């Protein structure tokens, strides 16, 4: 039986808040291990023979799943706000996510017949995690007072970063091995005997992420309160959809400054997510990085993002949210251009460097070191941009519409999340160039930054 919603006389226990925040910890391996640093690069450079074609297929799968999530998320979110309990929906989409992650195991190198199975599995996992997140986010306003929503949201964000770092360190340090040496990032034999010839360690990333989720999502189901009571399905659907339409009209007519910010955020969030999703794939293709290098690369990038978020939080109170976002974007765009400027034998597009020699140590070549430098810039910038975007909205929206506008904030981060991956897939397929394909993300970043400039930062 779900617990009833909190009231002023019945505050949520600390374990309920921790359980809610642990949802981010539970889902983060999907983003860190599967989407960014381990499985996606393996799909492009290990599972399939043609990296450009593989990147195109991966981008199409990502974009299609994100498009489906973008269509369903606001409707389902409005229904959730209208009265239905959230946990049954989270449970249903969790089943979809776990099943999809387990399906990644079938990505045996050279098994072309398994390509549709793997792509459909990834699409199901993506759709499941995105829609489960919608309902988890919808629980937040009922857990804590409005003035402390930012604190709880920030805590969950930090917990998510920590979960990504912990899962990456665990998998790269004790499970996934370098195909050439048979050793993990820590120089150890894998904790579980795995067949290197069929890349079982890389394929196990999906099931491990599913197991991680199943373990750490339990506190949310056990301790975090949810709406309770018998509610007919038809009434919340009608009420939710009606409120969604009314809120959207009110936003466009009377709060155009907020609407402009949400539009800007929609574009730059899409571009930033694409850089993270395909940056590791590009680096692995250029330097032939295996799981060891990618795991270490991910750890370095995640640590940079953590420190960037801490620094950005202090700067936000000093110079203002909008200034932090703009400054962070300039650094992010510079880092993204820098990453794309690196090739096997050149940096900054035309400066020649000695290519990586066989047997050379990890990150020992000039090109790899340049790639790391630009990636750290991206990591340092992404935390402040994400955190200050949320703070700016809190400062822009009227006090009586905070929760409602934060719903649009979540919506703006998803509605065009399919656009950049689909554009990357199309350009990669047309040109046969991974570099040109990923460069499309810069268009979204610059467009979002330009739209942000006229936003007035005060209420």
Short mmCIF file of C-alpha atoms in Angstrom, two decimals:
data_model
loop_
_atom_site.label_atom_id
_atom_site.label_comp_id
_atom_site.label_asym_id
_atom_site.label_seq_id
_atom_site.Cartn_x
_atom_site.Cartn_y
_atom_site.Cartn_z
CA UNK A 1 0.00 0.00 0.00
CA UNK A 2 1.61 3.32 -1.00
CA UNK A 3 2.05 5.91 1.68
CA UNK A 4 -0.16 8.99 1.54
CA UNK A 5 1.18 12.30 0.35
CA UNK A 6 2.90 14.46 2.94
CA UNK A 7 1.32 17.42 4.58
CA UNK A 8 2.56 20.18 6.80
CA UNK A 9 1.70 18.02 9.81
CA UNK A 10 3.14 14.89 8.27
CA UNK A 11 6.53 15.63 6.68
CA UNK A 12 8.28 13.01 4.63
CA UNK A 13 10.88 11.05 6.52
CA UNK A 14 14.50 11.40 5.52
CA UNK A 15 14.55 7.85 4.17
CA UNK A 16 11.74 8.81 1.79
CA UNK A 17 13.76 11.71 0.41
CA UNK A 18 16.88 9.57 0.12
CA UNK A 19 14.88 6.87 -1.64
CA UNK A 20 13.63 9.41 -4.18
CA UNK A 21 17.16 10.78 -4.77
CA UNK A 22 18.52 7.25 -5.21
CA UNK A 23 16.43 6.93 -8.37
CA UNK A 24 19.06 9.11 -10.09
CA UNK A 25 21.80 6.87 -8.68
CA UNK A 26 19.93 3.81 -9.99
CA UNK A 27 19.41 5.13 -13.54
CA UNK A 28 22.80 6.79 -14.03
CA UNK A 29 24.66 3.66 -15.31
CA UNK A 30 22.34 3.69 -18.33
CA UNK A 31 23.65 7.14 -19.25
CA UNK A 32 27.27 6.65 -18.15
CA UNK A 33 28.00 3.03 -19.07
CA UNK A 34 25.63 2.40 -21.98
CA UNK A 35 25.06 5.74 -23.73
CA UNK A 36 28.37 7.52 -23.25
CA UNK A 37 31.51 5.64 -22.31
CA UNK A 38 31.36 1.85 -22.76
CA UNK A 39 28.59 0.18 -24.73
CA UNK A 40 27.95 2.84 -27.39
CA UNK A 41 31.65 3.00 -28.41
CA UNK A 42 31.73 -0.80 -28.45
CA UNK A 43 28.64 -0.91 -30.68
CA UNK A 44 30.27 1.45 -33.18
CA UNK A 45 33.85 0.16 -33.09
CA UNK A 46 33.60 -3.45 -31.93
CA UNK A 47 30.20 -4.93 -32.67
CA UNK A 48 29.98 -3.62 -36.25
CA UNK A 49 32.65 -3.38 -38.96
CA UNK A 50 31.81 0.03 -40.44
CA UNK A 51 32.05 2.75 -37.73
CA UNK A 52 30.33 5.45 -39.79
CA UNK A 53 27.38 3.18 -40.63
CA UNK A 54 27.23 1.98 -37.02
CA UNK A 55 27.20 5.55 -35.69
CA UNK A 56 24.38 6.38 -38.07
CA UNK A 57 22.30 3.41 -36.88
CA UNK A 58 22.98 4.21 -33.23
CA UNK A 59 21.95 7.83 -33.80
CA UNK A 60 18.72 6.79 -35.52
CA UNK A 61 17.87 4.44 -32.64
CA UNK A 62 18.61 7.16 -30.10
CA UNK A 63 16.59 9.76 -31.97
CA UNK A 64 13.60 7.49 -32.54
CA UNK A 65 13.40 6.51 -28.87
CA UNK A 66 13.79 10.13 -27.77
CA UNK A 67 11.07 11.21 -30.21
CA UNK A 68 8.67 8.65 -28.73
CA UNK A 69 9.58 9.84 -25.23
CA UNK A 70 9.10 13.48 -26.26
CA UNK A 71 5.59 12.74 -27.55
CA UNK A 72 4.53 10.67 -24.55
CA UNK A 73 6.30 12.46 -21.67
CA UNK A 74 4.20 15.66 -21.39
CA UNK A 75 0.94 13.77 -21.80
CA UNK A 76 1.83 11.14 -19.22
CA UNK A 77 3.26 13.79 -16.90
CA UNK A 78 0.01 15.77 -17.04
CA UNK A 79 -1.97 12.60 -16.31
CA UNK A 80 0.28 11.88 -13.34
CA UNK A 81 -0.31 15.36 -11.93
CA UNK A 82 -4.07 14.90 -12.25
CA UNK A 83 -4.36 12.22 -9.58
CA UNK A 84 -2.97 8.80 -10.49
CA UNK A 85 -0.28 7.15 -8.34
CA UNK A 86 3.19 7.36 -9.92
CA UNK A 87 4.87 4.17 -8.69
CA UNK A 88 2.85 1.73 -10.85
CA UNK A 89 3.89 3.71 -13.93
CA UNK A 90 7.52 3.74 -12.79
CA UNK A 91 7.35 -0.01 -12.24
CA UNK A 92 5.93 -0.61 -15.72
CA UNK A 93 8.54 1.51 -17.47
CA UNK A 94 11.24 -0.05 -15.29
CA UNK A 95 10.35 -3.45 -16.73
CA UNK A 96 10.79 -1.99 -20.22
CA UNK A 97 14.14 -0.47 -19.29
CA UNK A 98 15.51 -3.64 -17.65
CA UNK A 99 14.39 -5.84 -20.55
CA UNK A 100 16.02 -3.49 -23.05
CA UNK A 101 19.31 -3.36 -21.15
CA UNK A 102 19.45 -7.13 -20.93
CA UNK A 103 18.90 -7.35 -24.69
CA UNK A 104 22.27 -5.61 -25.28
CA UNK A 105 23.92 -8.93 -24.36
CA UNK A 106 23.15 -10.19 -27.88
CA UNK A 107 25.67 -7.77 -29.47
CA UNK A 108 28.16 -10.51 -30.37
CA UNK A 109 30.90 -9.15 -32.68
CA UNK A 110 30.09 -9.84 -36.32
CA UNK A 111 26.56 -11.11 -35.61
CA UNK A 112 24.83 -8.91 -38.17
CA UNK A 113 21.51 -10.67 -37.62
CA UNK A 114 21.51 -9.36 -34.05
CA UNK A 115 21.74 -5.69 -35.09
CA UNK A 116 17.93 -5.13 -35.10
CA UNK A 117 17.59 -6.90 -31.73
CA UNK A 118 20.29 -4.75 -30.15
CA UNK A 119 18.92 -1.50 -31.57
CA UNK A 120 15.35 -2.30 -30.51
CA UNK A 121 16.62 -3.27 -27.05
CA UNK A 122 18.47 0.02 -26.74
CA UNK A 123 15.37 1.90 -27.89
CA UNK A 124 13.21 0.14 -25.27
CA UNK A 125 15.74 0.89 -22.54
CA UNK A 126 15.86 4.56 -23.58
CA UNK A 127 12.09 4.91 -23.69
CA UNK A 128 11.73 3.11 -20.36
CA UNK A 129 14.25 5.21 -18.46
CA UNK A 130 12.99 8.50 -19.89
CA UNK A 131 9.34 7.84 -19.06
CA UNK A 132 10.10 6.38 -15.63
CA UNK A 133 12.02 9.60 -14.93
CA UNK A 134 8.96 11.68 -15.83
CA UNK A 135 6.93 10.02 -13.09
CA UNK A 136 9.77 10.10 -10.58
CA UNK A 137 10.15 13.86 -11.20
CA UNK A 138 6.41 14.32 -10.77
CA UNK A 139 6.71 12.98 -7.20
CA UNK A 140 9.15 15.71 -6.13
CA UNK A 141 6.74 18.62 -5.35
CA UNK A 142 4.82 16.40 -2.91
CA UNK A 143 7.90 15.41 -0.94
CA UNK A 144 9.21 18.74 0.37
CA UNK A 145 8.25 22.40 0.76
CA UNK A 146 8.47 24.57 -2.34
CA UNK A 147 11.33 26.68 -0.98
CA UNK A 148 13.47 23.53 -0.60
CA UNK A 149 12.73 21.99 -4.00
CA UNK A 150 16.03 23.24 -5.38
CA UNK A 151 17.96 21.65 -2.51
CA UNK A 152 16.32 18.27 -3.06
CA UNK A 153 16.74 18.46 -6.82
CA UNK A 154 20.39 19.45 -6.48
CA UNK A 155 21.01 16.60 -4.06
CA UNK A 156 19.53 14.12 -6.52
CA UNK A 157 21.69 15.56 -9.30
CA UNK A 158 24.82 15.15 -7.18
CA UNK A 159 23.79 11.62 -6.24
CA UNK A 160 23.37 10.86 -9.94
CA UNK A 161 26.90 12.09 -10.74
CA UNK A 162 28.25 9.98 -7.89
CA UNK A 163 26.33 6.94 -9.12
CA UNK A 164 27.76 7.30 -12.59
CA UNK A 165 31.28 7.62 -11.25
CA UNK A 166 30.89 4.66 -8.88
CA UNK A 167 29.39 2.36 -11.51
CA UNK A 168 32.01 3.34 -14.07
CA UNK A 169 34.87 2.77 -11.63
CA UNK A 170 33.39 -0.59 -10.60
CA UNK A 171 32.75 -1.91 -14.10
CA UNK A 172 35.96 -0.56 -15.67
CA UNK A 173 38.09 -1.53 -12.67
CA UNK A 174 36.82 -5.04 -12.03
CA UNK A 175 34.82 -6.29 -15.01
CA UNK A 176 35.48 -4.84 -18.48
CA UNK A 177 38.90 -5.79 -19.87
CA UNK A 178 41.20 -4.55 -22.59
CA UNK A 179 40.88 -7.08 -25.47
CA UNK A 180 44.67 -6.95 -26.01
CA UNK A 181 45.80 -7.51 -22.41
CA UNK A 182 42.83 -9.25 -20.83
CA UNK A 183 43.19 -6.90 -17.83
CA UNK A 184 40.83 -4.32 -16.36
CA UNK A 185 41.53 -0.63 -15.85
CA UNK A 186 43.17 -1.49 -12.51
CA UNK A 187 45.38 -4.12 -14.15
CA UNK A 188 43.38 -6.97 -12.63
CA UNK A 189 41.84 -10.08 -14.11
CA UNK A 190 38.07 -9.67 -14.41
CA UNK A 191 36.07 -10.55 -11.32
CA UNK A 192 33.91 -12.85 -13.47
CA UNK A 193 35.53 -15.17 -16.09
CA UNK A 194 34.47 -13.82 -19.48
CA UNK A 195 35.23 -14.72 -23.09
CA UNK A 196 37.36 -11.96 -24.61
CA UNK A 197 36.91 -13.24 -28.19
CA UNK A 198 33.16 -12.59 -28.09
CA UNK A 199 33.58 -9.36 -26.04
CA UNK A 200 31.42 -10.69 -23.23
CA UNK A 201 32.70 -7.95 -20.89
CA UNK A 202 31.42 -5.19 -23.17
CA UNK A 203 28.12 -6.99 -23.77
CA UNK A 204 27.65 -7.48 -20.02
CA UNK A 205 27.47 -3.70 -19.51
CA UNK A 206 23.74 -3.72 -20.31
CA UNK A 207 22.73 -6.51 -17.88
CA UNK A 208 24.99 -5.04 -15.16
CA UNK A 209 23.28 -1.65 -15.57
CA UNK A 210 19.91 -3.40 -15.29
CA UNK A 211 20.97 -5.19 -12.09
CA UNK A 212 22.32 -1.94 -10.62
CA UNK A 213 18.97 -0.29 -11.29
CA UNK A 214 16.95 -3.12 -9.75
CA UNK A 215 19.01 -3.00 -6.55
CA UNK A 216 19.09 0.75 -5.98
CA UNK A 217 15.56 1.65 -7.06
CA UNK A 218 14.10 -0.48 -4.24
CA UNK A 219 14.33 2.28 -1.54
CA UNK A 220 12.20 4.58 -3.69
CA UNK A 221 9.46 1.95 -3.95
CA UNK A 222 9.64 1.08 -0.26
CA UNK A 223 10.07 4.44 1.46
CA UNK A 224 9.08 7.33 -0.82
CA UNK A 225 5.40 8.30 -0.43
CA UNK A 226 3.10 8.30 -3.42
CA UNK A 227 -0.46 9.35 -4.16
CA UNK A 228 -2.96 6.85 -2.79
CA UNK A 229 -6.64 6.08 -3.09
CA UNK A 230 -8.93 4.67 -5.71
CA UNK A 231 -8.94 6.93 -8.76
CA UNK A 232 -10.54 6.17 -12.11
CA UNK A 233 -8.17 6.37 -15.05
CA UNK A 234 -10.46 8.36 -17.34
CA UNK A 235 -10.83 11.36 -15.01
CA UNK A 236 -7.08 12.02 -14.55
CA UNK A 237 -6.51 11.66 -18.28
CA UNK A 238 -9.14 14.29 -19.12
CA UNK A 239 -8.06 16.59 -16.29
CA UNK A 240 -4.36 16.20 -17.05
CA UNK A 241 -4.66 16.88 -20.76
CA UNK A 242 -6.92 19.86 -20.12
CA UNK A 243 -4.49 21.36 -17.62
CA UNK A 244 -1.58 20.80 -20.02
CA UNK A 245 -3.33 22.81 -22.74
CA UNK A 246 -4.32 25.62 -20.35
CA UNK A 247 -0.82 25.89 -18.87
CA UNK A 248 0.80 26.01 -22.28
CA UNK A 249 -1.50 28.80 -23.44
CA UNK A 250 -0.83 30.78 -20.25
CA UNK A 251 2.92 30.37 -20.68
CA UNK A 252 2.89 31.65 -24.27
CA UNK A 253 0.52 34.56 -23.61
CA UNK A 254 1.65 35.93 -20.25
CA UNK A 255 5.16 34.61 -19.55
CA UNK A 256 7.03 35.02 -22.80
CA UNK A 257 10.35 35.65 -21.04
CA UNK A 258 10.09 32.22 -19.43
CA UNK A 259 8.97 30.69 -22.71
CA UNK A 260 12.00 32.17 -24.49
CA UNK A 261 14.32 30.72 -21.86
CA UNK A 262 12.67 27.29 -22.12
CA UNK A 263 13.07 27.40 -25.92
CA UNK A 264 16.76 28.30 -25.55
CA UNK A 265 17.27 25.58 -22.99
CA UNK A 266 15.50 23.08 -25.23
CA UNK A 267 18.08 23.65 -27.98
CA UNK A 268 21.26 23.82 -25.93
CA UNK A 269 20.26 20.83 -23.79
CA UNK A 270 19.73 18.82 -26.96
CA UNK A 271 23.11 19.83 -28.37
CA UNK A 272 24.93 19.17 -25.10
CA UNK A 273 23.38 15.73 -24.72
CA UNK A 274 24.45 14.86 -28.26
CA UNK A 275 28.06 15.88 -27.54
CA UNK A 276 28.12 13.56 -24.54
CA UNK A 277 26.39 10.72 -26.35
CA UNK A 278 28.71 10.75 -29.38
CA UNK A 279 31.94 12.28 -28.04
CA UNK A 280 33.14 8.98 -26.60
CA UNK A 281 32.25 7.19 -29.83
CA UNK A 282 34.32 9.69 -31.83
CA UNK A 283 37.32 9.47 -29.48
CA UNK A 284 37.25 5.66 -29.59
CA UNK A 285 37.12 5.72 -33.39
CA UNK A 286 40.03 8.15 -33.73
CA UNK A 287 42.43 6.48 -31.29
CA UNK A 288 41.13 2.93 -31.16
CA UNK A 289 40.38 3.25 -27.46
CA UNK A 290 39.18 0.11 -25.74
CA UNK A 291 37.23 -0.30 -22.50
CA UNK A 292 40.24 0.60 -20.34
CA UNK A 293 40.86 3.96 -22.01
CA UNK A 294 37.16 4.74 -22.28
CA UNK A 295 36.60 3.89 -18.62
CA UNK A 296 39.42 6.18 -17.52
CA UNK A 297 38.22 8.86 -19.94
CA UNK A 298 34.75 8.67 -18.41
CA UNK A 299 36.07 8.91 -14.86
CA UNK A 300 38.13 12.01 -15.71
CA UNK A 301 35.18 13.65 -17.46
CA UNK A 302 32.76 12.87 -14.62
CA UNK A 303 35.13 14.23 -11.97
CA UNK A 304 35.48 17.41 -14.05
CA UNK A 305 31.70 17.76 -14.22
CA UNK A 306 31.42 17.32 -10.44
CA UNK A 307 33.93 20.08 -9.69
CA UNK A 308 32.40 22.29 -12.38
CA UNK A 309 29.00 21.98 -10.72
CA UNK A 310 30.49 22.93 -7.32
CA UNK A 311 32.29 25.98 -8.75
CA UNK A 312 29.29 27.00 -10.83
CA UNK A 313 27.03 26.97 -7.77
CA UNK A 314 29.24 29.52 -6.02
CA UNK A 315 29.52 31.68 -9.14
CA UNK A 316 25.74 31.60 -9.57
CA UNK A 317 25.20 33.49 -6.30
CA UNK A 318 27.98 35.92 -7.18
CA UNK A 319 27.41 36.90 -10.84
CA UNK A 320 23.94 35.51 -11.56
CA UNK A 321 22.51 32.41 -13.24
CA UNK A 322 22.36 33.79 -16.77
CA UNK A 323 26.00 34.90 -16.70
CA UNK A 324 27.09 31.45 -15.50
CA UNK A 325 25.11 29.74 -18.27
CA UNK A 326 26.57 32.01 -20.95
CA UNK A 327 30.13 31.63 -19.67
CA UNK A 328 29.67 27.89 -19.33
CA UNK A 329 28.32 27.68 -22.85
CA UNK A 330 31.29 29.50 -24.31
CA UNK A 331 33.61 27.01 -22.60
CA UNK A 332 31.43 24.08 -23.64
CA UNK A 333 31.35 25.14 -27.29
CA UNK A 334 35.12 25.76 -27.28
CA UNK A 335 35.68 22.30 -25.82
CA UNK A 336 33.35 20.66 -28.35
CA UNK A 337 35.11 22.37 -31.26
CA UNK A 338 38.43 21.32 -29.75
CA UNK A 339 37.35 17.67 -29.54
CA UNK A 340 36.24 17.71 -33.17
CA UNK A 341 39.52 19.37 -34.18
CA UNK A 342 41.49 16.33 -33.03
CA UNK A 343 42.27 13.54 -35.47
CA UNK A 344 44.75 10.69 -35.42
CA UNK A 345 47.57 12.85 -36.82
CA UNK A 346 46.47 16.45 -36.18
CA UNK A 347 45.00 18.77 -33.58
CA UNK A 348 43.20 22.11 -34.01
CA UNK A 349 42.25 20.86 -37.51
CA UNK A 350 45.62 21.55 -39.13
CA UNK A 351 48.45 21.29 -36.53
CA UNK A 352 50.26 18.01 -37.27
CA UNK A 353 51.21 15.66 -34.42
CA UNK A 354 52.86 12.26 -34.29
CA UNK A 355 50.16 9.55 -34.56
CA UNK A 356 49.74 7.11 -31.70
CA UNK A 357 52.29 4.32 -32.06
CA UNK A 358 51.39 0.69 -31.28
CA UNK A 359 52.26 -0.22 -27.71
CA UNK A 360 52.38 3.39 -26.55
CA UNK A 361 51.04 3.92 -23.01
CA UNK A 362 47.55 5.08 -22.15
CA UNK A 363 46.93 8.68 -23.27
CA UNK A 364 50.63 9.02 -24.16
CA UNK A 365 50.20 10.55 -27.63
CA UNK A 366 49.79 14.29 -28.20
CA UNK A 367 46.44 13.78 -29.90
CA UNK A 368 45.03 11.84 -26.94
CA UNK A 369 46.27 14.46 -24.48
CA UNK A 370 44.62 17.21 -26.52
CA UNK A 371 41.40 15.19 -26.61
CA UNK A 372 41.50 14.86 -22.82
CA UNK A 373 42.13 18.58 -22.36
CA UNK A 374 39.15 19.60 -24.48
CA UNK A 375 36.95 16.93 -22.87
CA UNK A 376 37.78 18.24 -19.39
CA UNK A 377 36.69 21.71 -20.56
CA UNK A 378 33.35 20.20 -21.53
CA UNK A 379 33.09 18.45 -18.18
CA UNK A 380 33.85 21.61 -16.23
CA UNK A 381 31.22 23.54 -18.21
CA UNK A 382 28.33 21.08 -18.25
CA UNK A 383 27.73 21.08 -14.48
CA UNK A 384 27.33 24.88 -14.15
CA UNK A 385 25.11 25.03 -17.26
CA UNK A 386 22.76 22.35 -15.93
CA UNK A 387 22.61 23.62 -12.36
CA UNK A 388 22.28 27.32 -13.23
CA UNK A 389 19.58 26.58 -15.81
CA UNK A 390 17.41 25.21 -13.05
CA UNK A 391 18.25 28.17 -10.78
CA UNK A 392 17.49 30.71 -13.52
CA UNK A 393 14.04 29.24 -14.02
CA UNK A 394 13.38 29.48 -10.28
CA UNK A 395 14.27 33.19 -10.48
CA UNK A 396 12.18 33.79 -13.62
CA UNK A 397 8.89 32.13 -12.81
CA UNK A 398 6.15 33.65 -10.61
CA UNK A 399 6.06 32.21 -7.07
CA UNK A 400 2.60 30.71 -7.60
CA UNK A 401 3.68 28.85 -10.76
CA UNK A 402 6.99 27.36 -9.67
CA UNK A 403 5.92 23.72 -9.78
CA UNK A 404 3.97 24.13 -13.02
CA UNK A 405 6.87 25.82 -14.81
CA UNK A 406 9.34 23.24 -13.58
CA UNK A 407 7.14 20.73 -15.36
CA UNK A 408 7.71 22.67 -18.59
CA UNK A 409 11.42 22.77 -17.71
CA UNK A 410 11.50 18.96 -17.73
CA UNK A 411 9.43 18.94 -20.90
CA UNK A 412 11.81 21.35 -22.65
CA UNK A 413 14.69 18.99 -21.95
CA UNK A 414 12.97 16.13 -23.78
CA UNK A 415 10.74 17.46 -26.55
CA UNK A 416 13.53 17.86 -29.14
CA UNK A 417 16.00 15.37 -27.66
CA UNK A 418 15.49 13.31 -30.81
CA UNK A 419 16.46 16.10 -33.22
CA UNK A 420 20.24 16.22 -32.73
CA UNK A 421 20.74 12.41 -32.82
CA UNK A 422 18.61 12.10 -35.97
CA UNK A 423 20.51 14.97 -37.60
CA UNK A 424 23.83 13.38 -36.62
CA UNK A 425 22.68 10.08 -38.09
CA UNK A 426 21.58 11.68 -41.35
CA UNK A 427 24.76 13.76 -41.84
CA UNK A 428 26.98 10.81 -40.93
CA UNK A 429 25.16 8.60 -43.43
CA UNK A 430 25.33 11.23 -46.19
CA UNK A 431 28.99 12.18 -45.73
CA UNK A 432 30.49 8.99 -44.31
CA UNK A 433 32.27 11.22 -41.77
CA UNK A 434 31.80 10.83 -38.04
CA UNK A 435 33.36 14.24 -37.45
CA UNK A 436 30.91 16.05 -39.74
CA UNK A 437 27.99 14.13 -38.27
CA UNK A 438 28.79 15.08 -34.67
CA UNK A 439 29.49 18.70 -35.63
CA UNK A 440 25.72 19.17 -36.07
CA UNK A 441 25.48 19.35 -32.28
CA UNK A 442 27.30 22.70 -32.42
CA UNK A 443 24.36 24.20 -34.35
CA UNK A 444 22.02 23.38 -31.45
CA UNK A 445 24.46 24.74 -28.85
CA UNK A 446 25.00 28.05 -30.67
CA UNK A 447 21.29 28.51 -31.44
CA UNK A 448 20.40 27.93 -27.79
CA UNK A 449 23.03 30.40 -26.65
CA UNK A 450 21.79 33.10 -29.04
CA UNK A 451 18.20 32.66 -27.88
CA UNK A 452 19.31 32.93 -24.27
CA UNK A 453 20.91 36.37 -24.72
CA UNK A 454 17.67 38.43 -24.75
CA UNK A 455 16.20 36.60 -21.71
CA UNK A 456 15.74 39.03 -18.80
CA UNK A 457 17.19 37.37 -15.68
CA UNK A 458 14.94 39.05 -13.08
CA UNK A 459 11.25 38.41 -12.48
#
